[in-house]
PDB file of C-alpha atoms in Angstrom:
ATOM      1  CA  MET A   2     -12.119 -12.827   6.865  1.00 68.00           C
ATOM      2  CA  MET A   3      -9.704 -10.172   4.934  1.00 74.00           C
ATOM      3  CA  GLU A   4      -9.345 -10.584   1.425  1.00 83.00           C
ATOM      4  CA  LEU A   5      -5.505 -10.033  -0.041  1.00 85.00           C
ATOM      5  CA  ASN A   6      -7.257  -8.055  -2.314  1.00 85.00           C
ATOM      6  CA  SER A   7      -8.526  -6.318   0.030  1.00 87.00           C
ATOM      7  CA  LEU A   8      -5.201  -5.170   1.644  1.00 87.00           C
ATOM      8  CA  LYS A   9      -3.682  -5.047  -1.554  1.00 87.00           C
ATOM      9  CA  GLN A  10      -6.032  -1.985  -2.113  1.00 88.00           C
ATOM     10  CA  PHE A  11      -5.251  -0.291   1.487  1.00 88.00           C
ATOM     11  CA  LEU A  12      -1.812   0.100   0.877  1.00 87.00           C
ATOM     12  CA  VAL A  13      -2.251   1.734  -2.471  1.00 87.00           C
ATOM     13  CA  VAL A  14      -5.278   4.001  -0.849  1.00 89.00           C
ATOM     14  CA  ALA A  15      -2.183   3.970   2.479  1.00 88.00           C
ATOM     15  CA  ARG A  16       0.529   5.565  -0.051  1.00 85.00           C
ATOM     16  CA  LEU A  17      -1.237   7.926  -2.533  1.00 86.00           C
ATOM     17  CA  GLU A  18      -4.691   9.107   0.807  1.00 88.00           C
ATOM     18  CA  HIS A  19      -6.496   9.862  -2.712  1.00 89.00           C
ATOM     19  CA  LEU A  20      -9.156   7.939  -3.339  1.00 89.00           C
ATOM     20  CA  SER A  21      -9.711   8.598  -7.430  1.00 89.00           C
ATOM     21  CA  ARG A  22      -6.513   8.428  -8.128  1.00 88.00           C
ATOM     22  CA  ALA A  23      -5.272   5.237  -6.062  1.00 88.00           C
ATOM     23  CA  ALA A  24      -8.415   3.998  -8.222  1.00 89.00           C
ATOM     24  CA  GLU A  25      -8.030   4.962 -11.567  1.00 89.00           C
ATOM     25  CA  GLU A  26      -4.436   2.885 -10.690  1.00 87.00           C
ATOM     26  CA  LEU A  27      -5.964  -0.413  -9.210  1.00 88.00           C
ATOM     27  CA  TYR A  28      -8.563   0.076 -12.724  1.00 88.00           C
ATOM     28  CA  VAL A  29     -11.450  -0.078 -10.731  1.00 88.00           C
ATOM     29  CA  ALA A  30     -14.468   1.855 -10.063  1.00 89.00           C
ATOM     30  CA  GLN A  31     -14.013   4.314  -7.161  1.00 87.00           C
ATOM     31  CA  PRO A  32     -17.405   3.599  -5.932  1.00 89.00           C
ATOM     32  CA  SER A  33     -15.930  -0.274  -5.544  1.00 89.00           C
ATOM     33  CA  LEU A  34     -13.139   0.770  -3.931  1.00 89.00           C
ATOM     34  CA  SER A  35     -14.786   3.435  -0.874  1.00 89.00           C
ATOM     35  CA  ARG A  36     -17.087   0.218  -0.316  1.00 90.00           C
ATOM     36  CA  THR A  37     -13.668  -2.094   0.007  1.00 90.00           C
ATOM     37  CA  ILE A  38     -12.280   0.057   2.396  1.00 90.00           C
ATOM     38  CA  ALA A  39     -15.147   1.008   4.675  1.00 90.00           C
ATOM     39  CA  ARG A  40     -16.004  -3.019   4.352  1.00 88.00           C
ATOM     40  CA  LEU A  41     -12.702  -3.690   5.385  1.00 89.00           C
ATOM     41  CA  GLU A  42     -12.555  -0.978   8.760  1.00 87.00           C
ATOM     42  CA  GLY A  43     -15.670  -1.920   9.010  1.00 87.00           C
ATOM     43  CA  GLU A  44     -14.442  -5.756  10.057  1.00 88.00           C
ATOM     44  CA  LEU A  45     -11.117  -3.938  12.102  1.00 89.00           C
ATOM     45  CA  GLY A  46     -13.924  -1.673  14.314  1.00 88.00           C
ATOM     46  CA  ALA A  47     -11.571   1.216  13.476  1.00 90.00           C
ATOM     47  CA  PRO A  48     -11.218   3.822  10.857  1.00 90.00           C
ATOM     48  CA  LEU A  49      -8.514   3.718   9.113  1.00 91.00           C
ATOM     49  CA  PHE A  50      -8.475   7.770   6.876  1.00 90.00           C
ATOM     50  CA  ASP A  51      -9.433  10.877   8.373  1.00 91.00           C
ATOM     51  CA  ARG A  52     -11.689  12.605   6.335  1.00 87.00           C
ATOM     52  CA  SER A  53     -12.341  15.462   6.799  1.00 84.00           C
ATOM     53  CA  GLY A  54     -11.331  17.069   4.001  1.00 80.00           C
ATOM     54  CA  ARG A  55      -8.579  15.228   2.294  1.00 86.00           C
ATOM     55  CA  LEU A  56      -8.037  11.663   2.723  1.00 90.00           C
ATOM     56  CA  ARG A  57      -5.682  11.225   5.153  1.00 90.00           C
ATOM     57  CA  LEU A  58      -4.210   7.995   7.226  1.00 90.00           C
ATOM     58  CA  ASN A  59      -4.483   7.970  11.022  1.00 91.00           C
ATOM     59  CA  ASP A  60      -2.677   6.482  13.407  1.00 91.00           C
ATOM     60  CA  ALA A  61      -4.530   3.656  13.355  1.00 91.00           C
ATOM     61  CA  GLY A  62      -3.397   3.488   9.518  1.00 89.00           C
ATOM     62  CA  ARG A  63      -0.538   3.882   9.821  1.00 88.00           C
ATOM     63  CA  ARG A  64       0.275   0.925  11.724  1.00 88.00           C
ATOM     64  CA  PHE A  65      -2.484  -1.133  10.341  1.00 89.00           C
ATOM     65  CA  ARG A  66      -0.076   0.105   6.816  1.00 87.00           C
ATOM     66  CA  ASP A  67       3.107  -1.267   8.734  1.00 85.00           C
ATOM     67  CA  HIS A  68       1.660  -4.328   9.642  1.00 85.00           C
ATOM     68  CA  VAL A  69       0.206  -5.506   5.997  1.00 86.00           C
ATOM     69  CA  GLU A  70       2.832  -4.532   4.443  1.00 82.00           C
ATOM     70  CA  ARG A  71       5.048  -7.433   6.649  1.00 80.00           C
ATOM     71  CA  ALA A  72       2.174  -9.757   5.800  1.00 82.00           C
ATOM     72  CA  LEU A  73       1.956  -9.047   2.212  1.00 81.00           C
ATOM     73  CA  GLY A  74       5.994  -9.371   1.880  1.00 75.00           C
ATOM     74  CA  GLU A  75       6.560 -12.685   3.770  1.00 77.00           C
ATOM     75  CA  LEU A  76       3.489 -14.379   1.365  1.00 80.00           C
ATOM     76  CA  GLU A  77       5.691 -12.474  -1.274  1.00 73.00           C
ATOM     77  CA  ALA A  78       9.136 -13.467   0.286  1.00 70.00           C
ATOM     78  CA  GLY A  79       7.218 -17.542   0.473  1.00 74.00           C
ATOM     79  CA  ARG A  80       6.177 -17.425  -3.038  1.00 72.00           C
ATOM     80  CA  ARG A  81      10.542 -16.532  -4.270  1.00 68.00           C
ATOM     81  CA  ALA A  82      11.201 -19.951  -1.889  1.00 69.00           C
ATOM     82  CA  VAL A  83       9.141 -22.712  -3.337  1.00 72.00           C
ATOM     83  CA  ALA A  84       9.875 -20.846  -7.169  1.00 65.00           C
ATOM     84  CA  GLU A  85      13.870 -20.946  -6.569  1.00 65.00           C
ATOM     85  CA  THR A  86      13.986 -24.181  -4.436  1.00 64.00           C
ATOM     86  CA  THR A  87      11.992 -26.316  -7.266  1.00 53.00           C
ATOM     87  CA  GLY A  88      13.705 -23.877 -10.018  1.00 55.00           C
ATOM     88  CA  ASP A  89      16.903 -23.538 -12.081  1.00 56.00           C
ATOM     89  CA  GLY A  90      19.633 -20.958 -11.013  1.00 62.00           C
ATOM     90  CA  LEU A  91      20.537 -18.326  -8.519  1.00 73.00           C
ATOM     91  CA  GLY A  92      16.830 -16.920  -8.935  1.00 82.00           C
ATOM     92  CA  THR A  93      15.914 -13.142  -9.185  1.00 87.00           C
ATOM     93  CA  VAL A  94      16.992 -10.482  -7.781  1.00 93.00           C
ATOM     94  CA  ARG A  95      15.109  -7.237  -7.553  1.00 93.00           C
ATOM     95  CA  LEU A  96      17.276  -4.014  -7.379  1.00 96.00           C
ATOM     96  CA  ALA A  97      15.792  -0.022  -6.612  1.00 95.00           C
ATOM     97  CA  SER A  98      17.281   2.754  -7.040  1.00 94.00           C
ATOM     98  CA  GLU A  99      17.164   6.401  -8.132  1.00 88.00           C
ATOM     99  CA  THR A 100      19.972   6.513 -11.088  1.00 85.00           C
ATOM    100  CA  PHE A 101      21.503   3.258 -12.155  1.00 88.00           C
ATOM    101  CA  LEU A 102      24.662   5.656 -13.776  1.00 84.00           C
ATOM    102  CA  THR A 103      26.569   4.357 -10.950  1.00 87.00           C
ATOM    103  CA  LEU A 104      25.618   1.035 -10.713  1.00 92.00           C
ATOM    104  CA  THR A 105      26.200   0.664 -14.525  1.00 91.00           C
ATOM    105  CA  ASP A 106      29.660  -1.136 -13.609  1.00 92.00           C
ATOM    106  CA  PRO A 107      29.405  -3.182 -10.311  1.00 95.00           C
ATOM    107  CA  LEU A 108      26.177  -4.602 -12.304  1.00 95.00           C
ATOM    108  CA  ALA A 109      28.302  -5.932 -14.999  1.00 95.00           C
ATOM    109  CA  ALA A 110      30.599  -7.935 -13.735  1.00 95.00           C
ATOM    110  CA  TYR A 111      27.696  -9.545 -11.591  1.00 95.00           C
ATOM    111  CA  LYS A 112      26.358 -10.656 -14.684  1.00 94.00           C
ATOM    112  CA  ARG A 113      28.979 -11.464 -15.959  1.00 94.00           C
ATOM    113  CA  ALA A 114      30.073 -13.951 -12.686  1.00 93.00           C
ATOM    114  CA  HIS A 115      26.500 -14.695 -12.560  1.00 91.00           C
ATOM    115  CA  PRO A 116      25.366 -15.042 -15.658  1.00 90.00           C
ATOM    116  CA  SER A 117      21.988 -17.581 -14.242  1.00 86.00           C
ATOM    117  CA  ALA A 118      20.700 -15.072 -12.155  1.00 89.00           C
ATOM    118  CA  GLU A 119      17.860 -12.918 -13.268  1.00 89.00           C
ATOM    119  CA  ILE A 120      18.388  -9.097 -12.886  1.00 94.00           C
ATOM    120  CA  GLU A 121      14.770  -6.999 -12.027  1.00 94.00           C
ATOM    121  CA  LEU A 122      15.654  -2.987 -12.336  1.00 95.00           C
ATOM    122  CA  HIS A 123      13.679  -0.820 -10.389  1.00 93.00           C
ATOM    123  CA  TRP A 124      13.528   3.127 -10.651  1.00 91.00           C
ATOM    124  CA  SER A 125      12.765   4.603  -7.332  1.00 89.00           C
ATOM    125  CA  LEU A 126      12.280   7.459  -4.941  1.00 86.00           C
ATOM    126  CA  ALA A 127      14.105   6.893  -1.947  1.00 86.00           C
ATOM    127  CA  GLU A 128      10.500   8.478  -0.117  1.00 85.00           C
ATOM    128  CA  ASP A 129       9.287   4.894  -1.524  1.00 88.00           C
ATOM    129  CA  MET A 130      12.423   2.781  -0.640  1.00 91.00           C
ATOM    130  CA  ALA A 131      11.185   1.353   3.041  1.00 88.00           C
ATOM    131  CA  ARG A 132       7.977   0.910   2.093  1.00 86.00           C
ATOM    132  CA  LEU A 133       9.125  -1.228  -1.183  1.00 89.00           C
ATOM    133  CA  LEU A 134      11.496  -3.380   1.112  1.00 89.00           C
ATOM    134  CA  ARG A 135       9.066  -3.768   3.443  1.00 84.00           C
ATOM    135  CA  SER A 136       6.823  -5.477   1.609  1.00 82.00           C
ATOM    136  CA  GLN A 137       9.944  -7.408  -0.182  1.00 83.00           C
ATOM    137  CA  ASP A 138       8.754  -6.336  -3.910  1.00 86.00           C
ATOM    138  CA  VAL A 139      12.359  -5.258  -4.075  1.00 92.00           C
ATOM    139  CA  ASP A 140      15.347  -7.067  -2.721  1.00 93.00           C
ATOM    140  CA  LEU A 141      17.747  -4.346  -2.449  1.00 96.00           C
ATOM    141  CA  CYS A 142      18.066  -0.216  -2.348  1.00 96.00           C
ATOM    142  CA  VAL A 143      20.559   1.912  -3.235  1.00 96.00           C
ATOM    143  CA  THR A 144      20.105   5.614  -2.588  1.00 93.00           C
ATOM    144  CA  SER A 145      22.082   8.832  -2.852  1.00 90.00           C
ATOM    145  CA  GLN A 146      20.072  10.990   0.243  1.00 81.00           C
ATOM    146  CA  PRO A 147      19.488   8.551   3.954  1.00 75.00           C
ATOM    147  CA  ILE A 148      16.611   6.322   4.112  1.00 83.00           C
ATOM    148  CA  ARG A 149      14.630   6.710   8.208  1.00 80.00           C
ATOM    149  CA  ALA A 150      12.712   3.979   8.340  1.00 80.00           C
ATOM    150  CA  GLU A 151      12.377   1.064  11.427  1.00 81.00           C
ATOM    151  CA  GLY A 152      13.494  -3.091   9.946  1.00 83.00           C
ATOM    152  CA  LEU A 153      16.092  -1.888   7.171  1.00 89.00           C
ATOM    153  CA  GLU A 154      20.053  -2.893   7.575  1.00 91.00           C
ATOM    154  CA  SER A 155      22.205  -0.160   5.009  1.00 92.00           C
ATOM    155  CA  VAL A 156      26.061  -0.207   4.761  1.00 93.00           C
ATOM    156  CA  ARG A 157      27.295   2.870   2.972  1.00 93.00           C
ATOM    157  CA  LEU A 158      28.781   2.824  -0.340  1.00 94.00           C
ATOM    158  CA  PHE A 159      30.577   6.184  -0.683  1.00 93.00           C
ATOM    159  CA  ASP A 160      30.045  10.010   0.519  1.00 92.00           C
ATOM    160  CA  GLU A 161      31.041  12.692  -2.532  1.00 92.00           C
ATOM    161  CA  ALA A 162      31.316  15.855  -2.894  1.00 92.00           C
ATOM    162  CA  VAL A 163      28.383  17.348  -5.810  1.00 94.00           C
ATOM    163  CA  GLY A 164      29.996  20.166  -7.766  1.00 93.00           C
ATOM    164  CA  VAL A 165      28.238  22.276 -10.737  1.00 93.00           C
ATOM    165  CA  GLY A 166      28.352  21.369 -13.957  1.00 92.00           C
ATOM    166  CA  VAL A 167      29.121  24.722 -16.584  1.00 92.00           C
ATOM    167  CA  PRO A 168      29.618  25.563 -20.097  1.00 91.00           C
ATOM    168  CA  LEU A 169      33.069  25.937 -20.989  1.00 90.00           C
ATOM    169  CA  ASP A 170      32.304  29.136 -21.872  1.00 91.00           C
ATOM    170  CA  HIS A 171      30.575  30.594 -18.943  1.00 92.00           C
ATOM    171  CA  PRO A 172      32.012  32.701 -16.318  1.00 92.00           C
ATOM    172  CA  PHE A 173      32.808  29.850 -13.863  1.00 93.00           C
ATOM    173  CA  ALA A 174      34.494  28.018 -15.981  1.00 90.00           C
ATOM    174  CA  GLY A 175      37.854  27.540 -14.761  1.00 87.00           C
ATOM    175  CA  ARG A 176      37.109  28.031 -11.004  1.00 91.00           C
ATOM    176  CA  GLU A 177      37.816  26.460  -8.517  1.00 90.00           C
ATOM    177  CA  SER A 178      34.335  26.507  -6.283  1.00 92.00           C
ATOM    178  CA  VAL A 179      31.766  29.130  -6.308  1.00 94.00           C
ATOM    179  CA  SER A 180      28.979  29.640  -3.619  1.00 95.00           C
ATOM    180  CA  ILE A 181      25.244  28.605  -3.814  1.00 95.00           C
ATOM    181  CA  GLU A 182      24.874  32.702  -3.543  1.00 95.00           C
ATOM    182  CA  GLU A 183      26.331  33.444  -6.256  1.00 94.00           C
ATOM    183  CA  LEU A 184      24.680  30.259  -7.522  1.00 95.00           C
ATOM    184  CA  ALA A 185      20.971  32.180  -7.112  1.00 92.00           C
ATOM    185  CA  ASP A 186      20.847  34.970 -10.374  1.00 91.00           C
ATOM    186  CA  GLN A 187      21.907  31.943 -12.496  1.00 95.00           C
ATOM    187  CA  PRO A 188      19.466  29.615 -14.546  1.00 96.00           C
ATOM    188  CA  LEU A 189      18.981  25.804 -12.916  1.00 96.00           C
ATOM    189  CA  ILE A 190      19.531  22.562 -14.603  1.00 95.00           C
ATOM    190  CA  THR A 191      17.803  20.245 -11.828  1.00 94.00           C
ATOM    191  CA  ALA A 192      16.116  16.746 -11.600  1.00 91.00           C
ATOM    192  CA  ARG A 193      11.966  16.923 -10.532  1.00 89.00           C
ATOM    193  CA  LYS A 194      11.115  17.896  -7.104  1.00 88.00           C
ATOM    194  CA  GLY A 195      11.623  14.048  -5.011  1.00 84.00           C
ATOM    195  CA  HIS A 196      14.959  13.142  -6.580  1.00 87.00           C
ATOM    196  CA  TRP A 197      17.775  13.192  -4.170  1.00 90.00           C
ATOM    197  CA  ILE A 198      19.525  15.643  -6.267  1.00 91.00           C
ATOM    198  CA  ARG A 199      17.320  18.081  -6.240  1.00 92.00           C
ATOM    199  CA  ARG A 200      16.172  17.704  -2.629  1.00 91.00           C
ATOM    200  CA  LEU A 201      20.312  18.665  -2.465  1.00 94.00           C
ATOM    201  CA  LEU A 202      19.710  21.892  -4.158  1.00 95.00           C
ATOM    202  CA  ASP A 203      16.138  23.112  -2.188  1.00 94.00           C
ATOM    203  CA  ARG A 204      17.746  22.396   1.363  1.00 93.00           C
ATOM    204  CA  LEU A 205      21.205  24.680   0.268  1.00 95.00           C
ATOM    205  CA  PHE A 206      19.350  27.242  -1.077  1.00 95.00           C
ATOM    206  CA  ALA A 207      16.618  26.745   1.907  1.00 95.00           C
ATOM    207  CA  ALA A 208      18.719  27.163   4.210  1.00 94.00           C
ATOM    208  CA  ARG A 209      20.230  30.096   3.133  1.00 94.00           C
ATOM    209  CA  GLU A 210      16.809  32.178   1.996  1.00 94.00           C
ATOM    210  CA  LEU A 211      17.342  31.295  -1.411  1.00 94.00           C
ATOM    211  CA  THR A 212      14.991  30.219  -4.790  1.00 94.00           C
ATOM    212  CA  PRO A 213      16.849  28.602  -7.173  1.00 94.00           C
ATOM    213  CA  LYS A 214      16.222  29.732 -10.575  1.00 95.00           C
ATOM    214  CA  ILE A 215      15.014  26.641 -12.152  1.00 95.00           C
ATOM    215  CA  VAL A 216      14.292  26.843 -15.631  1.00 95.00           C
ATOM    216  CA  CYS A 217      14.195  23.052 -16.325  1.00 94.00           C
ATOM    217  CA  GLU A 218      14.051  19.746 -14.603  1.00 93.00           C
ATOM    218  CA  SER A 219      14.477  16.387 -15.815  1.00 87.00           C
ATOM    219  CA  ASP A 220      14.297  12.945 -15.354  1.00 78.00           C
ATOM    220  CA  GLU A 221      17.367  11.949 -17.739  1.00 79.00           C
ATOM    221  CA  PRO A 222      21.010  12.356 -16.337  1.00 78.00           C
ATOM    222  CA  SER A 223      22.583  13.055 -19.648  1.00 78.00           C
ATOM    223  CA  ALA A 224      19.786  14.920 -20.916  1.00 84.00           C
ATOM    224  CA  ILE A 225      20.711  16.992 -18.097  1.00 86.00           C
ATOM    225  CA  ALA A 226      23.781  16.915 -18.567  1.00 85.00           C
ATOM    226  CA  SER A 227      23.649  18.048 -22.619  1.00 87.00           C
ATOM    227  CA  LEU A 228      21.743  20.766 -21.744  1.00 90.00           C
ATOM    228  CA  ILE A 229      24.438  21.887 -19.187  1.00 90.00           C
ATOM    229  CA  GLY A 230      26.786  21.061 -22.444  1.00 87.00           C
ATOM    230  CA  ALA A 231      24.864  23.001 -24.382  1.00 90.00           C
ATOM    231  CA  GLY A 232      24.662  26.244 -22.932  1.00 90.00           C
ATOM    232  CA  ILE A 233      20.965  25.970 -21.707  1.00 93.00           C
ATOM    233  CA  GLY A 234      21.773  26.769 -17.868  1.00 93.00           C
ATOM    234  CA  ILE A 235      24.080  24.909 -14.885  1.00 94.00           C
ATOM    235  CA  GLY A 236      23.637  21.721 -12.364  1.00 93.00           C
ATOM    236  CA  LEU A 237      24.525  20.135  -9.726  1.00 93.00           C
ATOM    237  CA  VAL A 238      26.440  17.695 -11.324  1.00 90.00           C
ATOM    238  CA  PRO A 239      28.311  14.338  -8.507  1.00 89.00           C
ATOM    239  CA  ALA A 240      31.843  13.698  -8.430  1.00 84.00           C
ATOM    240  CA  PHE A 241      30.817  10.347 -10.203  1.00 80.00           C
ATOM    241  CA  ALA A 242      28.733  11.204 -13.272  1.00 75.00           C
ATOM    242  CA  ARG A 243      32.067  13.711 -13.878  1.00 69.00           C
ATOM    243  CA  ARG A 244      33.858  11.614 -14.880  1.00 64.00           C
ATOM    244  CA  ILE A 245      31.093   9.744 -17.020  1.00 58.00           C
ATOM    245  CA  THR A 246      29.872  12.822 -18.869  1.00 52.00           C
ATOM    246  CA  MET A 247      33.861  14.501 -18.882  1.00 52.00           C
ATOM    247  CA  ASP A 248      33.301  13.944 -23.009  1.00 61.00           C
ATOM    248  CA  LEU A 249      31.150  17.467 -23.267  1.00 69.00           C
ATOM    249  CA  PRO A 250      31.240  20.714 -24.315  1.00 74.00           C
ATOM    250  CA  ALA A 251      30.618  21.333 -19.921  1.00 83.00           C
ATOM    251  CA  THR A 252      33.728  21.089 -16.823  1.00 88.00           C
ATOM    252  CA  TRP A 253      33.244  20.890 -13.717  1.00 89.00           C
ATOM    253  CA  ALA A 254      33.390  23.536 -10.593  1.00 90.00           C
ATOM    254  CA  ALA A 255      33.583  22.404  -6.430  1.00 92.00           C
ATOM    255  CA  VAL A 256      30.900  24.469  -4.566  1.00 94.00           C
ATOM    256  CA  ASP A 257      31.373  26.048  -1.644  1.00 92.00           C
ATOM    257  CA  SER A 258      29.671  24.557   1.756  1.00 92.00           C
ATOM    258  CA  PRO A 259      30.772  21.249   3.174  1.00 92.00           C
ATOM    259  CA  ASP A 260      27.626  19.943   2.954  1.00 91.00           C
ATOM    260  CA  CYS A 261      27.083  19.810  -0.630  1.00 94.00           C
ATOM    261  CA  ARG A 262      27.510  16.240  -0.543  1.00 93.00           C
ATOM    262  CA  ARG A 263      25.712  13.185  -1.086  1.00 92.00           C
ATOM    263  CA  SER A 264      26.184   9.459   1.031  1.00 92.00           C
ATOM    264  CA  VAL A 265      25.121   6.669  -1.453  1.00 94.00           C
ATOM    265  CA  THR A 266      24.209   4.057   0.711  1.00 94.00           C
ATOM    266  CA  LEU A 267      22.502  -0.028   0.387  1.00 96.00           C
ATOM    267  CA  HIS A 268      19.174  -0.838   2.294  1.00 95.00           C
ATOM    268  CA  TRP A 269      17.926  -4.221   2.617  1.00 93.00           C
ATOM    269  CA  GLY A 270      15.183  -5.648   4.405  1.00 89.00           C
ATOM    270  CA  ALA A 271      16.188  -6.207   8.544  1.00 86.00           C
ATOM    271  CA  GLY A 272      15.713 -10.621   8.186  1.00 78.00           C
ATOM    272  CA  SER A 273      14.169 -10.388   5.336  1.00 79.00           C
ATOM    273  CA  ARG A 274      14.997 -13.683   3.587  1.00 80.00           C
ATOM    274  CA  LEU A 275      17.139 -12.992   0.059  1.00 86.00           C
ATOM    275  CA  SER A 276      17.628 -14.946  -2.388  1.00 85.00           C
ATOM    276  CA  ALA A 277      20.704 -16.385  -3.273  1.00 87.00           C
ATOM    277  CA  ALA A 278      20.855 -14.377  -6.467  1.00 90.00           C
ATOM    278  CA  ALA A 279      20.053 -11.454  -4.126  1.00 92.00           C
ATOM    279  CA  ARG A 280      22.651 -12.072  -1.770  1.00 91.00           C
ATOM    280  CA  LEU A 281      25.261 -11.898  -4.242  1.00 93.00           C
ATOM    281  CA  MET A 282      24.381  -8.879  -5.646  1.00 95.00           C
ATOM    282  CA  ARG A 283      24.117  -7.584  -2.584  1.00 95.00           C
ATOM    283  CA  THR A 284      27.648  -8.869  -2.074  1.00 95.00           C
ATOM    284  CA  THR A 285      28.470  -7.579  -5.291  1.00 96.00           C
ATOM    285  CA  ILE A 286      27.620  -3.576  -4.608  1.00 96.00           C
ATOM    286  CA  ALA A 287      28.826  -3.744  -0.898  1.00 95.00           C
ATOM    287  CA  ASP A 288      32.482  -5.393  -2.051  1.00 94.00           C
ATOM    288  CA  TRP A 289      32.868  -2.928  -4.949  1.00 94.00           C
ATOM    289  CA  ASP A 290      36.063  -1.098  -5.373  1.00 91.00           C
ATOM    290  CA  TRP A 291      33.955   3.257  -5.498  1.00 88.00           C
ATOM    291  CA  THR A 292      37.508   4.889  -5.714  1.00 80.00           C
ATOM    292  CA  ALA A 293      38.713   3.108  -8.671  1.00 67.00           C
ATOM    293  CA  GLY A 294      36.027   4.855 -11.437  1.00 50.00           C
ATOM    294  CA  GLY A 295      35.731   2.189 -13.188  1.00 42.00           C
ATOM    295  CA  LEU A 296      36.212  -1.871 -13.858  1.00 37.00           C
ATOM    296  CA  PRO A 297      38.335  -3.532 -11.548  1.00 34.00           C
ATOM    297  CA  GLU A 298      40.535  -5.770 -13.686  1.00 33.00           C
ATOM    298  CA  GLN A 299      39.679  -8.457 -11.629  1.00 31.00           C
ATOM    299  CA  ARG A 300      37.376  -9.105 -10.103  1.00 29.00           C
TER     300      ARG A 300
END
């Protein structure tokens, strides 16, 4: 009979496709983890990984992973349902996002309206969010790029232009727009690979067979904005963040490209059993007035 712990360990190996890194994350010895995977494959009667060269999840492994994620997600949903039935208040909502700067206002309004609800915030790359939703490790996800996966429902929150932030003494300061070609020779400050703004930057440059001149990678939006203001470089900045960083010695110009945009979307698992806290959070975010640029007077 398959053990719950073995299934959890399999998911980590499937995600990382690397035994030693998986063993390190799980705090187990690599030989022990190898035996666990081999025993699981023996019970199933089929290999789950291709082992020619680098470890790779095969077709059978991918199918099994999807079922395991859903099964463990249902167990977690059952545990939370019992806790919600026997406990007080609305329960817990777990929200994942690539950035919480966009969500500060609706989160503040939600907490004021529902003080008994517990909120857990998880930073995550968009590429990991489908897995987190399927396994019900989180209830809701907000992304700045599409998630292409089955078993998810979504609602688009808003779509906006992404421009370029430049220091006040930069030659682009005062310009209404700049082209991608003009950005190619500029020192660029951006996020690390996987973050939506880095994916957008790479996609825009690759479409024109250009290579960005990146001088700094950071996962901190405030640090990126501050470094731009300090004159270290320039960088892509969404219009939403422009309203929040106006006190910095920097200005914003549009990028002369129709695909330099982001579409912010709220996702949840299709048919997932959300707690009362999660359902209320979904409603708060989905119904938020994103055009106001701040907290509404009545909410």
